[in-house]
Amino acid sequence: MHVALPFDSSRLKLRSAFAALLLATIAAPLLGAGQAADPPEQREAGLYEDGMRLLHEKNYAQALERFQALERAAPNLPQGYTGEGIALALTGRMDDAIPALRKALAIDPSYWIAERELGILDWQKGRRAEAAKELTGVVKFAPGDISVNTILGEYNFEERNYSEAVRFFSAAQARVELSVPLSLLYFEAMIKSGQSQQAAEELGRLAAAPSLDPQQRFRTAWLLGEAGAYSKAIEVFTALPPDVPDAFDRGYGIALAYYEEGKYADCIQGLLALKQRGIARAELFSLLGSAQERSGHPAQAKEAFQEGIQDFPKGEDNYLNRAILAVRDQEYPAATDLLTAGLQQLPGNYKLSLTRGVVYTLQGNLHKAQADYEKAVSLAPDEASVYLGLGICLMDQNQYPAAADTFRSAIQKGLADAKLNYFLVDTLFRQGLTASSPLYQEALRTVDAAIQLSPDYPYTYLQRGKLLLMTHHLQEAIGDLEHARKLDPDSTTVAYQLATAYRTAGRTAEADKLFAQVAHATALQDAEFRQSTLMRVVGAVSDAHYSEK
């Protein structure tokens, strides 16, 4: 369910930006303060000032004449061409304005005022990447420019660079506060960059604004749910007319908020009411089954997922959820059949291929698993989970160099998931990594990056501790291993490694105490860890009610 929001038409127009904000910035004099001017320079300055005055008076035709006269008098100055570009843009002649602005930049590439106008025009012409590149340079010279920051906020939101979007929207606060659509983008970016509490507070205030239209109020309710403010989301959903945006979306939004709040009975009741009215979509059965399962009714959950598959065979989530229940019951052939049926309906769905790969892995059919993982990688090359699946499958086949290449390629693509780094280092250890190995520095860099990505993930501290022990940095290694044990006190692997480090440091009593708790870290636990990682991958791709809306 995705609700399209109307955007302010003003953000697609130049006039207000130019007239109110830009003219002041371009009004820098041609001559420095107190500098004496020769008669030709006085004439050029006069043409420039006259053109600026006429722009402020909205006499664009005469302003254009003055700037063109300035170009003839001083063809090596960028101001005349910049003024011409602005005057042309303000009369709607954007295609003519762009060459004039490019001419100004050809004369002086550092003349950011021309680059600013060019960036805004490129944005309005739909050349969004070019505009963002131009305006990113401009904002260094004009960090408080509202128009520039607004555009960069929108661009970074579209590119899913949510932290950057928040930064730019914050710098354009005056405009964002006057625009509900921009405010909604800003708050959504805050949620997706981990600032949910602040976003929920802002959304709560926005929900009280009488100026919101029903669609905007619905989106506000949905974002409140994403931010974790479920009670407030229910309040705003419930206050909406029953057909906004339609009966299903409103009812589903309320049910989803109940589900996320842990009120599964209320969620089930709402979904069943929709179903009885004949208002159903695939996601209804997915959420209904999830609520039934959380309520301790696995049989009803299976029925809901199965009904969703039957009525909506193109809905991926019901195949995934039903298959996961089968896996939990160790009904692996049934899970495989479900996912195969799903792939027949949705052959390009990476989640189904990935999940079937996991099921094949659990069955020990690693060749079939590898084929599914490779298919998932080809379908979703920007998803970290597919590389985790393939890499772990290769590890299970003792193909450590190939597994390392898989994890390495994902990291080099910029996929930020600490488990990719963890398993890359794990494969390097399995290839006989030593302190003198050429791969040692790569392993250390990789584990440092993993800790930056996920400071609370214990096993990267375990790995760094092992690496530091190799180079006899004993106290630093013990510090990492103690931190890993604090984060996961039940890990026998961490306990064993820490005990070994204590013994090396002569801390015999502490070492013996740990050795008494665990004799050794078993290979079985290692395999269980890889399998639990795969199960978490499957759970993540199937448990996405708010995140994909």
XYZ file of C-alpha atoms in Angstrom, residues 1-543:
543
model
C 0.000 0.000 0.000
C 1.583 3.220 -1.104
C -0.207 6.527 -0.944
C 0.971 9.166 -3.377
C 1.156 12.617 -1.869
C 0.475 15.833 -3.755
C 3.529 18.068 -3.925
C 3.535 21.841 -3.739
C 3.514 23.243 -7.241
C 5.629 26.123 -5.961
C 8.652 23.854 -5.682
C 8.523 23.347 -9.441
C 8.451 27.056 -10.251
C 11.285 29.534 -10.479
C 9.682 32.852 -9.936
C 9.428 32.985 -6.156
C 12.924 31.581 -5.729
C 14.452 34.034 -8.155
C 12.478 37.106 -7.187
C 12.698 36.776 -3.400
C 15.939 34.904 -2.797
C 18.214 34.983 -5.799
C 18.297 38.609 -6.786
C 19.913 39.591 -3.534
C 22.713 37.091 -3.987
C 23.562 38.167 -7.505
C 23.685 41.826 -6.590
C 27.387 41.783 -5.750
C 29.005 44.848 -7.285
C 31.344 44.563 -10.216
C 33.898 46.699 -8.383
C 35.310 46.300 -4.914
C 34.289 48.751 -2.208
C 36.147 52.037 -2.478
C 37.782 51.083 -5.765
C 38.078 53.900 -8.288
C 36.460 53.181 -11.645
C 37.402 54.245 -15.143
C 34.571 55.518 -17.355
C 34.105 52.136 -19.170
C 33.942 50.351 -15.829
C 31.476 52.911 -14.538
C 29.266 52.232 -17.580
C 29.462 48.457 -17.021
C 28.572 48.848 -13.351
C 25.700 51.098 -14.300
C 24.328 48.556 -16.787
C 24.569 45.836 -14.159
C 22.875 47.871 -11.436
C 20.198 49.011 -13.853
C 19.519 45.441 -14.902
C 19.237 44.349 -11.277
C 16.839 47.182 -10.500
C 14.649 46.231 -13.452
C 14.624 42.593 -12.337
C 13.411 43.630 -8.891
C 10.735 45.720 -10.583
C 9.773 42.654 -12.679
C 10.528 44.542 -15.866
C 12.235 41.512 -17.343
C 12.349 42.613 -20.973
C 14.254 45.806 -20.220
C 16.446 44.016 -17.694
C 17.374 41.550 -20.432
C 18.391 44.438 -22.682
C 20.683 45.875 -19.974
C 22.393 42.547 -19.346
C 22.911 41.943 -23.056
C 24.408 45.415 -23.326
C 26.720 44.494 -20.439
C 27.778 41.366 -22.349
C 28.739 43.489 -25.362
C 30.615 45.969 -23.180
C 32.361 43.358 -21.007
C 32.251 39.969 -22.768
C 34.779 38.473 -20.340
C 32.656 39.017 -17.225
C 30.130 36.362 -16.068
C 27.631 38.841 -14.558
C 26.001 39.873 -17.819
C 25.348 36.283 -18.945
C 24.113 35.327 -15.479
C 21.705 38.246 -15.428
C 20.512 37.318 -18.908
C 19.906 33.739 -17.776
C 17.845 34.893 -14.801
C 15.798 37.318 -16.890
C 15.078 34.652 -19.491
C 14.122 32.106 -16.812
C 11.769 34.571 -15.162
C 9.938 35.006 -18.470
C 9.590 31.233 -18.876
C 12.329 30.857 -21.514
C 14.293 28.196 -19.643
C 15.766 26.591 -22.765
C 17.277 29.952 -23.711
C 18.396 30.694 -20.149
C 20.558 27.584 -19.788
C 23.094 28.429 -22.560
C 23.521 31.927 -21.099
C 24.304 30.487 -17.670
C 26.697 27.962 -19.162
C 28.473 30.805 -20.922
C 28.901 32.561 -17.561
C 30.438 29.418 -16.073
C 32.700 28.953 -19.082
C 34.103 32.421 -18.353
C 34.416 31.787 -14.606
C 33.783 28.197 -13.395
C 33.868 29.416 -9.777
C 31.001 31.861 -10.261
C 28.592 29.968 -8.018
C 25.659 32.315 -8.594
C 25.437 31.155 -12.209
C 25.856 27.551 -11.124
C 23.018 27.991 -8.643
C 20.621 29.235 -11.306
C 21.721 26.463 -13.657
C 21.147 23.841 -10.977
C 17.634 25.086 -10.279
C 16.813 25.106 -13.995
C 18.215 21.598 -14.471
C 16.066 20.432 -11.554
C 12.954 21.869 -13.158
C 13.873 20.310 -16.502
C 14.021 16.878 -14.841
C 17.817 16.572 -14.946
C 17.874 15.796 -11.257
C 21.307 14.181 -10.934
C 22.957 17.045 -12.833
C 21.120 19.586 -10.702
C 22.165 17.868 -7.489
C 25.802 17.831 -8.576
C 25.715 21.545 -9.401
C 23.886 22.535 -6.242
C 26.093 20.427 -3.984
C 28.934 22.718 -5.032
C 26.804 25.813 -4.530
C 25.740 24.982 -0.973
C 29.367 25.239 0.137
C 29.249 28.953 -0.705
C 25.643 29.535 0.355
C 24.936 27.051 3.182
C 21.749 28.838 4.201
C 20.187 29.023 0.734
C 16.634 27.757 1.209
C 15.922 26.835 -2.416
C 19.192 24.932 -2.824
C 18.778 23.038 0.446
C 15.183 22.147 -0.393
C 16.174 20.657 -3.749
C 19.086 18.735 -2.233
C 16.796 17.461 0.510
C 14.330 16.113 -2.033
C 17.075 14.623 -4.200
C 18.735 12.801 -1.315
C 15.362 11.513 -0.154
C 14.721 10.085 -3.635
C 18.174 8.476 -3.559
C 17.463 7.036 -0.084
C 20.286 9.035 1.463
C 18.016 9.797 4.375
C 20.556 11.295 6.787
C 21.653 13.740 4.105
C 18.029 14.532 3.300
C 17.438 15.394 6.954
C 20.489 17.657 6.972
C 19.382 19.629 3.919
C 15.725 19.839 4.945
C 16.844 21.141 8.346
C 18.741 23.931 6.607
C 15.561 24.815 4.676
C 13.352 24.734 7.763
C 11.516 27.954 6.906
C 10.227 26.506 3.646
C 9.646 22.999 4.976
C 7.420 24.318 7.752
C 5.209 26.084 5.194
C 4.749 22.949 3.065
C 2.935 19.854 4.310
C 4.348 17.612 1.549
C 7.900 18.747 2.302
C 7.288 18.287 6.024
C 6.122 14.711 5.405
C 9.249 13.967 3.367
C 11.381 15.483 6.121
C 9.732 13.434 8.871
C 9.932 10.235 6.834
C 13.639 10.849 6.255
C 14.063 11.326 10.002
C 12.376 7.976 10.670
C 14.501 6.158 8.116
C 17.690 7.674 9.511
C 16.955 6.529 13.065
C 15.358 9.684 14.493
C 11.939 8.134 15.090
C 11.195 9.720 18.445
C 11.732 13.263 17.188
C 9.778 12.474 14.012
C 6.866 11.126 16.071
C 6.750 14.344 18.099
C 6.736 16.473 14.953
C 4.126 14.275 13.286
C 1.922 14.521 16.369
C 1.981 18.297 16.065
C 1.357 18.098 12.322
C -1.661 15.832 12.871
C -3.322 18.634 14.806
C -2.961 21.111 11.939
C -6.367 21.940 10.405
C -4.788 22.640 7.006
C -4.076 18.953 6.232
C -6.215 17.435 3.525
C -7.481 13.856 4.132
C -4.730 12.234 2.048
C -2.054 14.129 3.967
C -3.698 13.189 7.247
C -3.646 9.520 6.214
C 0.043 9.753 5.362
C 0.700 11.415 8.708
C -1.013 8.495 10.460
C 1.028 5.995 8.473
C 4.296 7.729 9.328
C 3.293 7.828 12.991
C 3.051 4.050 12.743
C 6.490 3.849 11.108
C 7.854 6.018 13.917
C 6.447 3.627 16.537
C 3.745 5.997 17.832
C 1.050 3.373 17.370
C -1.608 4.773 19.712
C -1.391 8.182 18.050
C -1.469 6.523 14.616
C -4.672 4.661 15.556
C -6.201 7.911 16.789
C -5.450 9.708 13.509
C -6.518 6.730 11.352
C -9.781 6.365 13.253
C -10.647 10.049 12.856
C -10.403 9.795 9.059
C -13.536 9.381 6.934
C -14.136 5.669 6.193
C -13.222 6.042 2.512
C -9.857 7.862 2.924
C -7.872 6.945 1.003
C -10.239 4.010 0.644
C -11.965 1.596 2.983
C -9.227 -1.024 2.757
C -6.227 1.243 3.325
C -7.824 2.942 6.306
C -8.866 -0.357 7.909
C -5.541 -2.005 7.152
C -3.648 0.963 8.609
C -5.570 0.674 11.877
C -5.063 -3.102 12.014
C -1.352 -2.742 11.325
C -0.950 -0.199 14.111
C -2.702 -2.612 16.495
C -0.387 -5.411 15.329
C 2.756 -3.354 15.911
C 1.452 -2.328 19.337
C 1.010 -5.995 20.242
C -2.792 -5.839 20.328
C -3.233 -8.873 18.109
C -6.888 -9.533 18.964
C -7.842 -5.998 17.853
C -5.768 -6.447 14.701
C -7.474 -9.751 13.870
C -10.907 -8.318 14.543
C -10.325 -5.400 12.193
C -8.960 -7.571 9.405
C -11.795 -10.081 9.679
C -14.278 -7.193 9.467
C -12.681 -6.086 6.196
C -12.724 -9.629 4.881
C -16.415 -10.082 5.761
C -17.198 -6.933 3.811
C -15.501 -8.442 0.771
C -12.650 -5.914 0.970
C -9.465 -7.941 0.792
C -5.999 -7.777 -0.694
C -3.007 -10.063 -0.410
C -1.507 -8.070 2.465
C -4.645 -8.574 4.556
C -4.023 -12.329 4.714
C -0.311 -11.813 5.359
C -0.999 -9.554 8.332
C -3.890 -11.717 9.538
C -1.724 -14.835 9.516
C 1.100 -13.015 11.294
C -1.306 -11.794 13.992
C -2.755 -15.286 14.414
C 0.715 -16.765 14.732
C 1.732 -14.136 17.310
C -1.493 -14.915 19.203
C -0.479 -18.557 19.507
C -2.819 -19.871 16.817
C -0.516 -21.511 14.257
C -3.303 -23.486 12.564
C -5.325 -20.314 11.897
C -2.137 -18.585 10.734
C -1.503 -21.313 8.168
C -5.099 -21.087 6.987
C -4.817 -17.326 6.521
C -1.596 -17.573 4.533
C -2.995 -20.417 2.429
C -6.169 -18.456 1.691
C -4.060 -15.492 0.667
C -2.081 -17.683 -1.732
C -5.283 -19.082 -3.211
C -7.045 -15.744 -3.649
C -3.985 -13.660 -4.557
C -1.384 -15.928 -6.173
C 0.794 -12.956 -7.115
C 1.303 -11.858 -3.496
C 4.802 -12.795 -2.317
C 4.357 -12.417 1.451
C 1.879 -15.237 1.919
C 4.216 -17.725 0.233
C 7.088 -16.501 2.400
C 5.161 -16.543 5.673
C 3.572 -19.933 5.050
C 6.954 -21.389 4.098
C 8.558 -20.015 7.275
C 5.933 -21.756 9.401
C 6.713 -24.971 7.546
C 10.422 -24.495 8.224
C 9.760 -23.931 11.935
C 7.909 -27.243 11.947
C 10.840 -28.781 10.033
C 8.498 -29.518 7.117
C 11.192 -28.730 4.567
C 9.639 -30.453 1.515
C 6.381 -28.555 2.117
C 8.298 -25.278 2.396
C 10.136 -26.032 -0.845
C 6.869 -26.806 -2.647
C 5.311 -23.550 -1.436
C 8.250 -21.459 -2.577
C 8.430 -23.266 -5.910
C 4.741 -22.511 -6.462
C 5.451 -18.891 -5.633
C 8.328 -18.736 -8.113
C 6.074 -20.122 -10.815
C 3.850 -17.103 -10.265
C 6.669 -14.642 -9.574
C 9.821 -15.904 -11.324
C 11.637 -12.606 -10.830
C 11.116 -12.401 -7.071
C 14.471 -12.488 -5.287
C 12.932 -13.040 -1.844
C 11.353 -16.309 -2.925
C 14.608 -17.505 -4.522
C 16.591 -16.481 -1.456
C 14.198 -18.198 0.930
C 14.106 -21.399 -1.108
C 17.909 -21.325 -1.048
C 17.791 -21.206 2.742
C 15.384 -24.150 2.846
C 17.652 -26.162 0.536
C 20.581 -25.279 2.827
C 18.693 -26.553 5.855
C 18.020 -29.775 3.935
C 21.701 -30.110 3.071
C 21.047 -29.720 -0.670
C 23.788 -27.170 -1.171
C 24.014 -27.360 -4.988
C 20.358 -26.415 -5.381
C 20.759 -23.816 -2.662
C 23.704 -22.250 -4.466
C 21.709 -22.001 -7.698
C 18.897 -20.190 -5.883
C 21.279 -17.820 -4.135
C 23.033 -17.002 -7.413
C 19.638 -16.304 -8.962
C 18.771 -14.024 -6.049
C 22.052 -12.128 -6.495
C 21.277 -11.577 -10.176
C 17.771 -10.342 -9.316
C 18.755 -8.074 -6.400
C 22.425 -7.109 -6.657
C 21.990 -4.284 -4.147
C 20.612 -6.447 -1.323
C 23.081 -7.582 1.328
C 20.981 -10.628 2.245
C 21.523 -12.383 -1.090
C 25.306 -12.207 -0.706
C 25.049 -13.510 2.841
C 23.077 -16.499 1.583
C 25.442 -17.276 -1.268
C 28.587 -16.713 0.776
C 27.449 -18.932 3.643
C 26.444 -21.632 1.157
C 29.944 -21.542 -0.346
C 31.460 -21.706 3.134
C 29.374 -24.793 3.889
C 30.957 -26.352 0.797
C 34.456 -25.377 2.044
C 34.844 -23.021 -0.945
C 36.436 -20.318 1.166
C 38.147 -18.214 -1.538
C 34.890 -18.071 -3.514
C 32.955 -17.225 -0.353
C 35.431 -14.457 0.473
C 35.028 -13.024 -3.028
C 31.245 -13.035 -2.580
C 31.341 -11.114 0.700
C 34.092 -8.839 -0.613
C 32.129 -7.918 -3.725
C 29.099 -6.950 -1.631
C 31.209 -4.740 0.627
C 32.886 -3.122 -2.379
C 29.422 -2.297 -3.744
C 28.871 -0.216 -0.621
C 26.342 -2.554 1.028
C 26.447 -1.668 4.708
C 25.826 -4.792 6.777
C 28.244 -5.777 9.537
C 27.515 -9.482 8.936
C 29.067 -9.214 5.457
C 32.269 -7.985 7.100
C 32.069 -10.641 9.805
C 31.775 -13.521 7.375
C 34.487 -12.144 5.100
C 36.903 -12.143 8.041
C 35.662 -15.602 9.029
C 36.520 -16.958 5.576
C 39.967 -15.367 5.788
C 40.556 -17.108 9.140
C 39.483 -20.393 7.555
C 42.084 -19.961 4.818
C 44.863 -20.049 7.430
C 45.186 -16.341 8.184
C 48.348 -15.412 10.131
C 49.923 -12.143 11.241
C 52.356 -12.299 8.321
C 49.658 -13.107 5.767
C 49.040 -10.495 3.044
C 45.349 -10.764 3.972
C 45.911 -9.753 7.608
C 45.560 -6.009 6.997
C 42.420 -6.580 4.917
C 40.943 -8.601 7.777
C 41.765 -5.874 10.307
C 40.305 -3.117 8.092
C 37.202 -5.188 7.478
C 36.525 -5.883 11.133
C 37.142 -2.229 12.063
C 34.559 -1.225 9.440
C 32.113 -3.779 10.854
C 32.429 -2.286 14.338
C 31.754 1.163 12.899
C 28.652 -0.176 11.158
C 27.290 -2.065 14.148
C 28.943 -1.199 17.468
C 26.746 -3.655 19.399
C 27.524 -6.744 17.305
C 29.650 -8.922 19.631
C 31.319 -11.226 17.130
C 33.266 -8.527 15.339
C 34.948 -7.693 18.670
C 35.712 -11.398 18.993
C 37.348 -11.337 15.562
C 39.368 -8.218 16.295
C 40.482 -9.713 19.568
C 41.758 -12.804 17.728
C 43.542 -10.628 15.180
C 45.188 -8.542 17.895
C 46.354 -11.698 19.678
C 48.153 -12.690 16.474
C 50.270 -9.520 16.689
C 50.775 -9.796 20.495
C 48.628 -6.766 21.346
C 47.443 -8.673 24.385
C 45.769 -5.977 26.471
C 43.880 -4.522 23.481
C 42.776 -8.045 22.540
C 41.511 -8.756 26.056
C 39.603 -5.468 26.011
C 37.801 -6.464 22.789
C 37.085 -9.980 24.025
C 35.725 -8.742 27.357
C 33.459 -6.352 25.469
C 32.270 -9.199 23.227
C 31.486 -11.287 26.319
C 29.569 -8.375 27.840
C 27.470 -8.119 24.666
C 26.895 -11.903 24.482
C 27.594 -13.579 27.832
C 26.207 -16.925 26.604
C 28.617 -17.396 23.702
C 30.951 -20.309 24.319
C 33.140 -19.177 21.426
C 33.745 -15.789 23.051
C 34.271 -17.363 26.470
C 36.832 -19.843 25.148
C 38.806 -17.167 23.304
C 38.792 -14.866 26.330
C 39.938 -17.705 28.577
C 42.826 -18.366 26.196
C 43.787 -14.696 26.264
C 43.650 -14.628 30.088
C 45.933 -17.653 30.249
C 48.387 -15.991 27.851
C 48.384 -12.898 30.070
C 49.064 -15.031 33.172
C 45.598 -14.479 34.623
C 45.289 -18.169 35.430
C 42.418 -18.059 37.916
C 40.185 -16.118 35.523
C 41.145 -18.424 32.664
C 40.390 -21.580 34.645
C 37.007 -20.207 35.692
C 36.019 -19.658 32.070
C 37.428 -23.015 30.952
C 35.305 -24.665 33.606
C 32.219 -23.104 32.006
C 33.091 -24.202 28.501
C 35.685 -26.746 27.515
C 35.941 -25.646 23.924
C 34.082 -23.809 21.198
C 32.492 -26.448 19.048
C 32.250 -26.606 15.286
C 28.564 -27.435 15.808
C 27.960 -24.026 17.372
C 29.727 -22.444 14.409
C 27.368 -24.187 11.979
C 24.363 -23.255 14.099
C 25.438 -19.620 13.980
C 25.543 -19.657 10.174
C 22.123 -21.316 10.044
C 20.639 -18.840 12.516
C 21.980 -16.012 10.346
C 20.157 -17.466 7.345
C 16.954 -17.796 9.347
C 17.215 -14.157 10.395
C 17.671 -13.231 6.730
C 14.468 -15.082 5.862
C 12.625 -13.485 8.753
C 13.741 -10.030 7.637
C 12.483 -10.392 4.061
C 9.081 -11.642 5.203
C 8.449 -9.307 8.163
